[in-house]
PDB file of C-alpha atoms and ligand atoms in Angstrom:
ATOM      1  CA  UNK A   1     -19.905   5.072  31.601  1.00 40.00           C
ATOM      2  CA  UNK A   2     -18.529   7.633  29.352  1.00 44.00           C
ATOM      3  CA  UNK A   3     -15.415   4.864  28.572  1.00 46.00           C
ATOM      4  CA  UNK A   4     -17.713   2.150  28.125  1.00 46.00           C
ATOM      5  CA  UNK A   5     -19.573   3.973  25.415  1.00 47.00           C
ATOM      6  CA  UNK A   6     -16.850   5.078  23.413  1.00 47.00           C
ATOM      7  CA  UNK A   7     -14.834   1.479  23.598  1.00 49.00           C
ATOM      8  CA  UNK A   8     -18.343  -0.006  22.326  1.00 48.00           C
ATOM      9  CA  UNK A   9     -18.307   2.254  19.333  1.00 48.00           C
ATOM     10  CA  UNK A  10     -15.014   1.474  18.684  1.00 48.00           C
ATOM     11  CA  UNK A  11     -15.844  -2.199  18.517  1.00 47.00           C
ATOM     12  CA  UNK A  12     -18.637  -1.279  16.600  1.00 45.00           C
ATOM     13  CA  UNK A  13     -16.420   0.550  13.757  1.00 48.00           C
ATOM     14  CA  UNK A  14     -13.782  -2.363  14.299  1.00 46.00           C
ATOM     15  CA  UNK A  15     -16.324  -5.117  13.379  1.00 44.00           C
ATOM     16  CA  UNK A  16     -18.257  -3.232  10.505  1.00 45.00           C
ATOM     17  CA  UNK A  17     -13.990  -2.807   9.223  1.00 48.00           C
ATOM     18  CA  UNK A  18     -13.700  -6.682   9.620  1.00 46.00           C
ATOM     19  CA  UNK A  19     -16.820  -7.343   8.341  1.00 44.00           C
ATOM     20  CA  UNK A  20     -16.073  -6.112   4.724  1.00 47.00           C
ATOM     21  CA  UNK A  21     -12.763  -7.559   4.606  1.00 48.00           C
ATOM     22  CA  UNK A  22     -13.587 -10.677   6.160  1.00 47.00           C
ATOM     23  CA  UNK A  23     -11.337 -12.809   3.856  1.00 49.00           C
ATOM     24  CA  UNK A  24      -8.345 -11.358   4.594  1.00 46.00           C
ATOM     25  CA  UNK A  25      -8.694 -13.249   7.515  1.00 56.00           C
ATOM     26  CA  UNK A  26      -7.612 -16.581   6.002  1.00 72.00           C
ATOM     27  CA  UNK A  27      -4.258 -17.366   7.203  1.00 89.00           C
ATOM     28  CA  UNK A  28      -1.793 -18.046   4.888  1.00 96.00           C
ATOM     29  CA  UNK A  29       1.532 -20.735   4.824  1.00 97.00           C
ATOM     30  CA  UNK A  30       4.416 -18.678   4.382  1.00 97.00           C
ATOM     31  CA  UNK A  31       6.428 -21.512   3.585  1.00 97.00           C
ATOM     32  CA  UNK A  32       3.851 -22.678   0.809  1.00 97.00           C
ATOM     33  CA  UNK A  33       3.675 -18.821  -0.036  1.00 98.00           C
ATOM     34  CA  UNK A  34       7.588 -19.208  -0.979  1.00 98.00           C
ATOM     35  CA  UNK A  35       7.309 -22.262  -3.497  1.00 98.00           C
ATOM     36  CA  UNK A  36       4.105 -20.085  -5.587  1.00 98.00           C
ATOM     37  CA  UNK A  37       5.776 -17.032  -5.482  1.00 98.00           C
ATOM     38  CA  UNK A  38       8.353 -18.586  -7.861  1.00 97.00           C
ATOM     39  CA  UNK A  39       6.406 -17.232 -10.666  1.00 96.00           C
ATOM     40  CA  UNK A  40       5.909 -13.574  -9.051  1.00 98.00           C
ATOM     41  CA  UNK A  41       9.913 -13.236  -8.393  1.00 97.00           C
ATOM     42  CA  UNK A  42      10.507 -11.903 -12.297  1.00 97.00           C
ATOM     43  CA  UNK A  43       8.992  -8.541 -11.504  1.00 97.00           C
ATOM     44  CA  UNK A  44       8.973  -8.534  -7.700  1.00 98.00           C
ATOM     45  CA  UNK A  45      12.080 -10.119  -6.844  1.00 97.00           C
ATOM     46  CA  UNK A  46      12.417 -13.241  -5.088  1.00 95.00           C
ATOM     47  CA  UNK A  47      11.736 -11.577  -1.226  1.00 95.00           C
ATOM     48  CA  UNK A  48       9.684  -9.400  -2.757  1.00 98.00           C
ATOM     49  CA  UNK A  49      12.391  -6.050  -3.302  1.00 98.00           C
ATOM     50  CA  UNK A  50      11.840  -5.543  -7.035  1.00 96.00           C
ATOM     51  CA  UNK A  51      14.375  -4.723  -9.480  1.00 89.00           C
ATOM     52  CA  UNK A  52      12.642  -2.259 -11.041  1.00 95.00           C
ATOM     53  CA  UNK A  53      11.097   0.614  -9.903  1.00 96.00           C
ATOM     54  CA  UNK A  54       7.290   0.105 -12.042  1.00 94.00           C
ATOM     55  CA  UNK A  55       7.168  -3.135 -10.294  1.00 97.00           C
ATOM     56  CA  UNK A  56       6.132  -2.367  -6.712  1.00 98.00           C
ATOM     57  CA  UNK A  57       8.217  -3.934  -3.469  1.00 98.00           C
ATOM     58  CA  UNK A  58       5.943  -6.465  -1.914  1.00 98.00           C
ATOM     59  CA  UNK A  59       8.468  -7.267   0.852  1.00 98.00           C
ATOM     60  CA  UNK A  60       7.512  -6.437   4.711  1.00 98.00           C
ATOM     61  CA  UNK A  61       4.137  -4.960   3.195  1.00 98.00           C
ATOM     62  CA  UNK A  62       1.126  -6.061   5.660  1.00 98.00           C
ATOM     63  CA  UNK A  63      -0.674  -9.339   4.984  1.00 97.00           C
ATOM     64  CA  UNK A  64      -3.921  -7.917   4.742  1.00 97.00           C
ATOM     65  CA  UNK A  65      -2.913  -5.217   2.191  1.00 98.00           C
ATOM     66  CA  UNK A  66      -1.493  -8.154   0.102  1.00 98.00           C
ATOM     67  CA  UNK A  67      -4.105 -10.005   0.345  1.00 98.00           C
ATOM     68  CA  UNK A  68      -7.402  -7.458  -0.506  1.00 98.00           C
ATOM     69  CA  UNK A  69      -5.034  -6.199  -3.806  1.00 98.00           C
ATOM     70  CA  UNK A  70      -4.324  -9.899  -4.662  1.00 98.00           C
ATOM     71  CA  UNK A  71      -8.231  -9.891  -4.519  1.00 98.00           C
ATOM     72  CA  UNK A  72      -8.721  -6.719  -6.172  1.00 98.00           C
ATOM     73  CA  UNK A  73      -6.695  -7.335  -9.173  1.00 98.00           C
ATOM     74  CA  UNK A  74      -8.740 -10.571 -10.028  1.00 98.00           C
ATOM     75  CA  UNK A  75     -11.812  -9.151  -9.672  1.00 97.00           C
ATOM     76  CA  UNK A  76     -10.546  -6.227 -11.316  1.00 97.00           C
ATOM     77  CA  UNK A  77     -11.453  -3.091  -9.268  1.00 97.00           C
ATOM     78  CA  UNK A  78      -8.072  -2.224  -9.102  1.00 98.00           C
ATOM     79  CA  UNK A  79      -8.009  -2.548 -12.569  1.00 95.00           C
ATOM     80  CA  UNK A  80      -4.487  -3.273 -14.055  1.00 96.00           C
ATOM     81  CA  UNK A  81      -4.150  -5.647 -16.659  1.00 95.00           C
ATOM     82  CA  UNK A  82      -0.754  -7.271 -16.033  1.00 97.00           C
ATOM     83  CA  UNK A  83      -1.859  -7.944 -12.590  1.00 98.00           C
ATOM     84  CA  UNK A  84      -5.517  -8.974 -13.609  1.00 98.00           C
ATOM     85  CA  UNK A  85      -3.972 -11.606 -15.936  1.00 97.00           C
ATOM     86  CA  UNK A  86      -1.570 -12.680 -13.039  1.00 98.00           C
ATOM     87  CA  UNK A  87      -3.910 -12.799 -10.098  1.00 98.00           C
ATOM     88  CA  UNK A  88      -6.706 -14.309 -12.193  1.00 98.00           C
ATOM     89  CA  UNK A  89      -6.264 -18.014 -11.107  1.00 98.00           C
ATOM     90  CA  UNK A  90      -5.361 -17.606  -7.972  1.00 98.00           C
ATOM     91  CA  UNK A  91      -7.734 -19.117  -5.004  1.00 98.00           C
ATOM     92  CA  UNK A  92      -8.381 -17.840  -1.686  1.00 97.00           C
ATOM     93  CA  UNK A  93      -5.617 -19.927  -0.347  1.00 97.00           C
ATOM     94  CA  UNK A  94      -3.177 -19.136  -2.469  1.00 98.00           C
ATOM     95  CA  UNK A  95      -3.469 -15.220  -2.063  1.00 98.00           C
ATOM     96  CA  UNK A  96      -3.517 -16.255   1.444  1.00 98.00           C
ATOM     97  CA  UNK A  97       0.067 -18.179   1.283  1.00 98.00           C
ATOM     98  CA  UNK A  98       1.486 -15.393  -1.209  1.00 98.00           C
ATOM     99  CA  UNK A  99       0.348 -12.551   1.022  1.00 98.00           C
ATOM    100  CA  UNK A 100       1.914 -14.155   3.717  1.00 98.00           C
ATOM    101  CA  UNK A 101       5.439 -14.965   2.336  1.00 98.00           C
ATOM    102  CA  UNK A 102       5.906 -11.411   1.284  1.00 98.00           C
ATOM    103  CA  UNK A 103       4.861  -9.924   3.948  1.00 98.00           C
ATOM    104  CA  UNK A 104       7.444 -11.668   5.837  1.00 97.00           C
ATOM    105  CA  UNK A 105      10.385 -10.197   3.776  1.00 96.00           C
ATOM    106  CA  UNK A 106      11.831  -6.714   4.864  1.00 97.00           C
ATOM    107  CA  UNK A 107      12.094  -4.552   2.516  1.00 97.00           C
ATOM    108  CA  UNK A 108      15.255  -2.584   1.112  1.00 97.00           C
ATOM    109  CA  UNK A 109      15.429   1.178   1.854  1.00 96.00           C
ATOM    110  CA  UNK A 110      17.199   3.233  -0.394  1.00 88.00           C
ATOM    111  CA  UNK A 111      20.462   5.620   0.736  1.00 89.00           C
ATOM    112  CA  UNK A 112      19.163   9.422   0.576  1.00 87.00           C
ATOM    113  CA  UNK A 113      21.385  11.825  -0.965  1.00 87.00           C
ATOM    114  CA  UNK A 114      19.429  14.787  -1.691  1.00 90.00           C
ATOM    115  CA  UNK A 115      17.416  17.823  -0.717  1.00 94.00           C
ATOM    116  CA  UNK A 116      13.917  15.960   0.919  1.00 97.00           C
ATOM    117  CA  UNK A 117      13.166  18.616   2.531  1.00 97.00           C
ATOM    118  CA  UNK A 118       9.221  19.650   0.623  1.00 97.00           C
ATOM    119  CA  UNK A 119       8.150  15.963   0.273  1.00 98.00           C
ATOM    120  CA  UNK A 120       9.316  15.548   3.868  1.00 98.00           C
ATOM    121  CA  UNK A 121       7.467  18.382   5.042  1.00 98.00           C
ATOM    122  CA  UNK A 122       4.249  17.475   2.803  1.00 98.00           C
ATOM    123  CA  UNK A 123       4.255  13.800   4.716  1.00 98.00           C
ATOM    124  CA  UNK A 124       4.756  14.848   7.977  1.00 98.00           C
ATOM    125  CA  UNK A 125       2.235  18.184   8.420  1.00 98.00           C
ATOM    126  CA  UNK A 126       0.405  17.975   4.967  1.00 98.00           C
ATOM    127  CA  UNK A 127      -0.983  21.621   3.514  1.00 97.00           C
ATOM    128  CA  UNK A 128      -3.274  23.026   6.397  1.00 96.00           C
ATOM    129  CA  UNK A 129      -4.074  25.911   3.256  1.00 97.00           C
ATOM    130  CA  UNK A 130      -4.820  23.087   0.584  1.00 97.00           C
ATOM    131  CA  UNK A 131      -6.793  20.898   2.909  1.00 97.00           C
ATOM    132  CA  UNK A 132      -3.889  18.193   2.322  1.00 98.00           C
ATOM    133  CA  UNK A 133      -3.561  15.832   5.563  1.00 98.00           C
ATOM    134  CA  UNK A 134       0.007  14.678   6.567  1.00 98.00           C
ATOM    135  CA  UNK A 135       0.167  11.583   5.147  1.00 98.00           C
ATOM    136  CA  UNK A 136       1.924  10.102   8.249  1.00 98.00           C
ATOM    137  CA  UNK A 137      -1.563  10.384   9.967  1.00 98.00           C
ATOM    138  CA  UNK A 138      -2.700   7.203   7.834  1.00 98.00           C
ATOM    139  CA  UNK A 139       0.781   5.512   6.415  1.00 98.00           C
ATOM    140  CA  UNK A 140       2.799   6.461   9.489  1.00 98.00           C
ATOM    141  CA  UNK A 141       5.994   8.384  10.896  1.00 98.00           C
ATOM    142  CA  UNK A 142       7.980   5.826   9.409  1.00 98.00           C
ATOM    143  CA  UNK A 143       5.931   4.693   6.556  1.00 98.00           C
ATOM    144  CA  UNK A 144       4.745   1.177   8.511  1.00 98.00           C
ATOM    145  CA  UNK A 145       1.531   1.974   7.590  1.00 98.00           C
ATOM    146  CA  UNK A 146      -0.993   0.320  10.008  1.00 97.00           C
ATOM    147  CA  UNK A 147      -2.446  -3.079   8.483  1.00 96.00           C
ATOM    148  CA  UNK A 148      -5.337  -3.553  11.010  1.00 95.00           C
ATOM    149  CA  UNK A 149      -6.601   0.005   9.443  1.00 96.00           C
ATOM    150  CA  UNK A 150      -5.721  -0.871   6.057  1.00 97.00           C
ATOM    151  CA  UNK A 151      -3.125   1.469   5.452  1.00 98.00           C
ATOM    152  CA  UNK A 152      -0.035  -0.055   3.597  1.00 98.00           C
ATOM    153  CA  UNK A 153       3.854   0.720   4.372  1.00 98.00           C
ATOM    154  CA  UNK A 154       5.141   3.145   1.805  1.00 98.00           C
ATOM    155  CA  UNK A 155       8.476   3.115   3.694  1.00 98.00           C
ATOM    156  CA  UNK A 156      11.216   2.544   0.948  1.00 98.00           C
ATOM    157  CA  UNK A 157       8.957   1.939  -1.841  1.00 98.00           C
ATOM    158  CA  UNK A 158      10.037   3.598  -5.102  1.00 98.00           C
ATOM    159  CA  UNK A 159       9.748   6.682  -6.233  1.00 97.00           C
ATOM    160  CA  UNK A 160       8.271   6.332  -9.586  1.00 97.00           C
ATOM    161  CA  UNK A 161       5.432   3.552  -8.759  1.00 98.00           C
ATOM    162  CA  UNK A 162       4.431   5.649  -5.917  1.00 98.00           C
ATOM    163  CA  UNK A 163       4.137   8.965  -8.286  1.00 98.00           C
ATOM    164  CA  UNK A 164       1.938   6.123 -10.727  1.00 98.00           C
ATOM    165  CA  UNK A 165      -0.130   5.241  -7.657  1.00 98.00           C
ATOM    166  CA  UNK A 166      -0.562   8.977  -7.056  1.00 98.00           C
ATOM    167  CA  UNK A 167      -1.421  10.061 -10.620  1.00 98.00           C
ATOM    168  CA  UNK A 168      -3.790   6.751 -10.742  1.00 98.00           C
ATOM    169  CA  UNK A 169      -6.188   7.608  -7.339  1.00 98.00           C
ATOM    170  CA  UNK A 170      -5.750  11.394  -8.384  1.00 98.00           C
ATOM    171  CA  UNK A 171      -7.088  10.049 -12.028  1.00 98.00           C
ATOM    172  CA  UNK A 172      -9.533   8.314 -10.645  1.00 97.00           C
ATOM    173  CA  UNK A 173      -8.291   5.341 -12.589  1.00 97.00           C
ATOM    174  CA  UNK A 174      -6.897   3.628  -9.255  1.00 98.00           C
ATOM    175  CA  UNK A 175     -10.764   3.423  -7.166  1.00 97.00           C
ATOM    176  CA  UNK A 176     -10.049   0.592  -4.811  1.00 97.00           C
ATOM    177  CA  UNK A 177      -9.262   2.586  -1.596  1.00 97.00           C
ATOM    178  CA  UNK A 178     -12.159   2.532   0.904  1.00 96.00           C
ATOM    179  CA  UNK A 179     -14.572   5.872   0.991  1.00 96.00           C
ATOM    180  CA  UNK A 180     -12.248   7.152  -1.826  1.00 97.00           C
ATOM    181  CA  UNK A 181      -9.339   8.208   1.184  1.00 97.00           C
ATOM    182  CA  UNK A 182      -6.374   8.016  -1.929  1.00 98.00           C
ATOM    183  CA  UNK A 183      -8.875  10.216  -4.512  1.00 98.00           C
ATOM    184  CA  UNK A 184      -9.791  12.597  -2.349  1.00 98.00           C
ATOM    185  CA  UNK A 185      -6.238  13.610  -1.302  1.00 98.00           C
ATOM    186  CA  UNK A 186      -4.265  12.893  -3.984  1.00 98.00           C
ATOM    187  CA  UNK A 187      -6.559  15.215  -5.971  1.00 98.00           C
ATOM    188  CA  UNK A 188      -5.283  18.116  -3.940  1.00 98.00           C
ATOM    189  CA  UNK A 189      -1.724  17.167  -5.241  1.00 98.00           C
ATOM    190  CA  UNK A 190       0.036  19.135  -7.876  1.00 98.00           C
ATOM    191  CA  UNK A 191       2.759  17.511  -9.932  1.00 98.00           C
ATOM    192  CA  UNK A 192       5.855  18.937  -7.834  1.00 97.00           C
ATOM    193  CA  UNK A 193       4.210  17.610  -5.169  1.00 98.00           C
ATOM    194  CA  UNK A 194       3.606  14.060  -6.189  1.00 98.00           C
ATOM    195  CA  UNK A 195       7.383  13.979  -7.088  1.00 98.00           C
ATOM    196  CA  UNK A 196       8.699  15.895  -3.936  1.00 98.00           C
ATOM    197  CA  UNK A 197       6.679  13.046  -1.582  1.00 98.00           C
ATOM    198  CA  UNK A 198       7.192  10.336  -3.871  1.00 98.00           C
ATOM    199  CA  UNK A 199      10.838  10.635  -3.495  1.00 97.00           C
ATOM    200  CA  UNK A 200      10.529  11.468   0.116  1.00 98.00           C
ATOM    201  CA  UNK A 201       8.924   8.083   0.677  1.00 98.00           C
ATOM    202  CA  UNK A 202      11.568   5.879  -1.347  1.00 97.00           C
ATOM    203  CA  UNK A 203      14.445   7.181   1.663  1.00 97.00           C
ATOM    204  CA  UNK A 204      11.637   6.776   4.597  1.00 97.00           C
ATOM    205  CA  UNK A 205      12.465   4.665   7.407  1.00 95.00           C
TER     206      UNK A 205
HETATM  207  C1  HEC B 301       5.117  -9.393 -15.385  1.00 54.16           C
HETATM  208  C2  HEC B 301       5.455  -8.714 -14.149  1.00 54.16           C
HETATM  209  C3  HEC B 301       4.703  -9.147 -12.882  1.00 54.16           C
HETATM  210  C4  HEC B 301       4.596 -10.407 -12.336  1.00 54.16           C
HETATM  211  C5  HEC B 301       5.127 -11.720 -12.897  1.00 54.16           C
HETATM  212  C6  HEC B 301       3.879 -10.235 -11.092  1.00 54.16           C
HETATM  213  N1  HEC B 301       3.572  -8.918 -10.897  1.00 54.16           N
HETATM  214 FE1  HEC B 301       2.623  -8.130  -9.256  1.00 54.16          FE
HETATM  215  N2  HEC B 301       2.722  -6.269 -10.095  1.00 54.16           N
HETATM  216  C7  HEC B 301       3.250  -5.988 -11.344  1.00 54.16           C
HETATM  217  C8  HEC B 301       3.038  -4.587 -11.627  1.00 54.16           C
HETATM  218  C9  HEC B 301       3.432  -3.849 -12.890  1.00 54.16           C
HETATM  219  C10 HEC B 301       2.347  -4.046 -10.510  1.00 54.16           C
HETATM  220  C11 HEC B 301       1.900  -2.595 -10.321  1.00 54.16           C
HETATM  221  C12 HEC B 301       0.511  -2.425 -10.842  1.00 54.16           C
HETATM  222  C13 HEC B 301       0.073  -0.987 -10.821  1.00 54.16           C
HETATM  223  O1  HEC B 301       0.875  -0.129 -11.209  1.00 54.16           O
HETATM  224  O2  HEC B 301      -1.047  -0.739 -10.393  1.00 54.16           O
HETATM  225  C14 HEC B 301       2.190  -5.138  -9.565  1.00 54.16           C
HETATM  226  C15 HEC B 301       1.552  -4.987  -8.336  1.00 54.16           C
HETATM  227  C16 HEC B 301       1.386  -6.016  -7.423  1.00 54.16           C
HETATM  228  C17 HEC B 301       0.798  -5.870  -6.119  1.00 54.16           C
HETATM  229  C18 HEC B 301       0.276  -4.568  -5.510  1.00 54.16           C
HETATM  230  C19 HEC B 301       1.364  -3.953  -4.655  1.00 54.16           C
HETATM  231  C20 HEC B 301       0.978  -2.666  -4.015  1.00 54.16           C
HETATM  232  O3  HEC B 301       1.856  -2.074  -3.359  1.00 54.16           O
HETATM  233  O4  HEC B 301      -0.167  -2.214  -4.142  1.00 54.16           O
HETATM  234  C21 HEC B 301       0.809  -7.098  -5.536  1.00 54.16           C
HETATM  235  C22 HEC B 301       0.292  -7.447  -4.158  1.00 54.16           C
HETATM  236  C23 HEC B 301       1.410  -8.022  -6.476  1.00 54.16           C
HETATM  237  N3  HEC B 301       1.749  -7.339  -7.616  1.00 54.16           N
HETATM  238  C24 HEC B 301       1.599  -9.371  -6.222  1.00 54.16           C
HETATM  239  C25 HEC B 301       2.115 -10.270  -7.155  1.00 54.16           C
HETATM  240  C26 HEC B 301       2.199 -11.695  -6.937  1.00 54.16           C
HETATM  241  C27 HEC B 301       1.786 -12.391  -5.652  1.00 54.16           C
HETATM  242  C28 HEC B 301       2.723 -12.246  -8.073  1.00 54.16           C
HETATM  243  C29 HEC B 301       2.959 -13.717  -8.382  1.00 54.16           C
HETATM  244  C30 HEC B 301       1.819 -14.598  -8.209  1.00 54.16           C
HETATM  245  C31 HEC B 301       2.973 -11.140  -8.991  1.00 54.16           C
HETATM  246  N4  HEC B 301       2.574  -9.968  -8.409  1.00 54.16           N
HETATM  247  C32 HEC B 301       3.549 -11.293 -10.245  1.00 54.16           C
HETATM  248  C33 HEC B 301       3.920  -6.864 -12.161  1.00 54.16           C
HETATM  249  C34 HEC B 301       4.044  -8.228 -11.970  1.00 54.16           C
HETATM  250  C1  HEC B 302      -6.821   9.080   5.754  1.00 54.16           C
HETATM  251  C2  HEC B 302      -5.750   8.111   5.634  1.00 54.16           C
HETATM  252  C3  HEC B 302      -4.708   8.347   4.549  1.00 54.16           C
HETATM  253  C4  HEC B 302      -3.920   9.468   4.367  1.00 54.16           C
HETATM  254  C5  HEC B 302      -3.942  10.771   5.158  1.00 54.16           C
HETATM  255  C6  HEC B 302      -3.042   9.153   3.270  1.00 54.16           C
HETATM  256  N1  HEC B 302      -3.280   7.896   2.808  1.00 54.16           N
HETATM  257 FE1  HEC B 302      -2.301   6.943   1.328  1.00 54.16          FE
HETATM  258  N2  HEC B 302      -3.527   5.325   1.492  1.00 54.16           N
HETATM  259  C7  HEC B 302      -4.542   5.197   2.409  1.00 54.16           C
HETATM  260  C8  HEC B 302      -5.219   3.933   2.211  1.00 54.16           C
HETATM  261  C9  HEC B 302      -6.410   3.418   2.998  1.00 54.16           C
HETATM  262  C10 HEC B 302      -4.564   3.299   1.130  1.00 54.16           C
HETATM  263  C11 HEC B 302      -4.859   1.905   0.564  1.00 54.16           C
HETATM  264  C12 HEC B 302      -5.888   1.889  -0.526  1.00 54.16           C
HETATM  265  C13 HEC B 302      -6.158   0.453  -0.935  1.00 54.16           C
HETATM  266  O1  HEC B 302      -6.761  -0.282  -0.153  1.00 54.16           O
HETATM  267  O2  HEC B 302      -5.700   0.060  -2.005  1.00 54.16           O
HETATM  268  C14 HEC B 302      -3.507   4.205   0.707  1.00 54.16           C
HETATM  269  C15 HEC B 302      -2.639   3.943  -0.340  1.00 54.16           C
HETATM  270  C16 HEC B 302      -1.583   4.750  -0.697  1.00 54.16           C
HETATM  271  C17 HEC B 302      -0.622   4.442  -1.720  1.00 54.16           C
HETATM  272  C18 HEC B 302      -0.590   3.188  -2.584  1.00 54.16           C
HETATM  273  C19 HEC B 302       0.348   2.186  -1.960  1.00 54.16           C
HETATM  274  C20 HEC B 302       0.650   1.021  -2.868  1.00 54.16           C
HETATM  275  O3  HEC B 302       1.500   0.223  -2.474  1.00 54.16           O
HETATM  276  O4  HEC B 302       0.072   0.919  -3.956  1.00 54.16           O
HETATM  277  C21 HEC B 302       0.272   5.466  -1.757  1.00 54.16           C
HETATM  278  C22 HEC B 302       1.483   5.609  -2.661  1.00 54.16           C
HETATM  279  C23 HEC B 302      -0.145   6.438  -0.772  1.00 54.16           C
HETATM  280  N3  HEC B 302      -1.272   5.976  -0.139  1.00 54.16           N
HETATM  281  C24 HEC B 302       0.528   7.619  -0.526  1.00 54.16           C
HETATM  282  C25 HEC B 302       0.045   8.624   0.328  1.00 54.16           C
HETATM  283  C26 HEC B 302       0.630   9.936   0.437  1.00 54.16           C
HETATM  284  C27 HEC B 302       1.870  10.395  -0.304  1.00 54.16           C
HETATM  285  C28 HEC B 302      -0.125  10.634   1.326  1.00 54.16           C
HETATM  286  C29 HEC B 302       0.008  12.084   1.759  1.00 54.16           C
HETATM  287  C30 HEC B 302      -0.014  13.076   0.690  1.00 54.16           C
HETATM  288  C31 HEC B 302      -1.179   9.733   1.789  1.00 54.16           C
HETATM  289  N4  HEC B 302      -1.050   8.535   1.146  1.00 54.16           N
HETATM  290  C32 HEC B 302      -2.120  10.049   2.740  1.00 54.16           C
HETATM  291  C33 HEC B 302      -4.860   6.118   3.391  1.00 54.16           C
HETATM  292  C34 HEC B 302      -4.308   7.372   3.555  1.00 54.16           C
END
């Protein structure tokens, strides 16, 4: 009975999850995906590894992540002009096919050479003293993230766009991350600790 109970809630919390993302449930055409993304490769490379660190990789990232930023940016609560301007004109469909093309790319991990040892230590246990949680609790032991949950893989992302992201939801300027789960821990996060896990992440696999 016990079992029965708890699976139902689960369900519960699993619909009311679908229910305000329903649109990311429009499947896309990765092969159509490949032919609009022409106009993305500049800044995100053409499988979606950037060439420069500001622009974020897009490759192996989960569809549904993809899709509800895609989504974001036009509407503009994740408010980001370059994006904005970009995502604008898109329809439902073609988020759909974009999302889907990139998230079929794997993405390029960087070689580590270096001491990871505090941002490693921050991901995997968090700060029990500053009320930080590990963030491989949400994103994962190797960064895949979990896209049912709507966590994104950080694995191999870089360094300095993740800091940005940081700095953004610890801002408050980045407010697009459901019940404010970014903002609430990111404000715990000093500066040397932004940089220590942001680097940390970039060598994750
Ligand atoms: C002129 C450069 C440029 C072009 C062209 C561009 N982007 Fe971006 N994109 C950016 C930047 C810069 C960001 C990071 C925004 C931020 O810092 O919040 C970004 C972020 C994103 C993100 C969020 C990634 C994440 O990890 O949260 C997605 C998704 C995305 N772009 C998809 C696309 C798609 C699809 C196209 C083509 C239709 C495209 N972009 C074209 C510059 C560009
Ligand atoms: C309780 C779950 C949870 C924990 C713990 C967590 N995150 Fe997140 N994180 C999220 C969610 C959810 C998002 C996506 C927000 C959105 O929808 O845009 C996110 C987004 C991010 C992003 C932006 C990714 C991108 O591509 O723009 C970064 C970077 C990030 N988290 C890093 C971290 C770091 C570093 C930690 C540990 C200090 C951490 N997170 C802990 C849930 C979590």
């Amino acid at each position: 009975m016990k079992k029965i109970t708890i699976k139902a809630l689960a369900f519960g919390i699993g619909l009311a999850a679908l229910g305000a993302n329903s649109w990311v449930l429009a499947e896309g055409n990765p092969a159509a995906g490949k032919k609009k993304a022409e106009t993305c490769s500049g800044c995100h490379g053409e499988d979606g590894n950037s060439n420069a660190p500001i622009f974020p990789k897009l490759a192996g990232q989960h569809v549904a992540y993809l899709a509800k930023q895609l989504q974001e940016f036009k509407s503009q609560s994740r408010g980001e002009s370059t994006m904005a301007a970009i995502a604008e004109p898109l329809s439902d469909e073609d988020i759909a096919d974009l999302s889907a093309w990139f998230a079929k790319g794997s993405v390029h991990i960087e070689e580590e050479e270096g001491d990871y040892a505090v941002g490693e230590r921050l991901y995997r246990v968090g700060n029990l003293q500053k009320g930080i949680p590990a963030c491989a609790s949400c994103h994962g032991p190797h960064g895949e993230g979990n896209g049912e949950a709507g966590f994104p893989a950080v694995r191999g992302q870089y360094s300095a766009y993740v800091s940005k992201a940081l700095r953004e939801f610890k801002a408050g300027e980045r407010r697009n991350d459901r019940n404010q789960m970014m903002r609430d821990i990111a404000a715990k996060l000093g500066e040397e600790e932004i940089g220590a896990v942001s680097d940390f992440v970039s060598v994750l696999k």
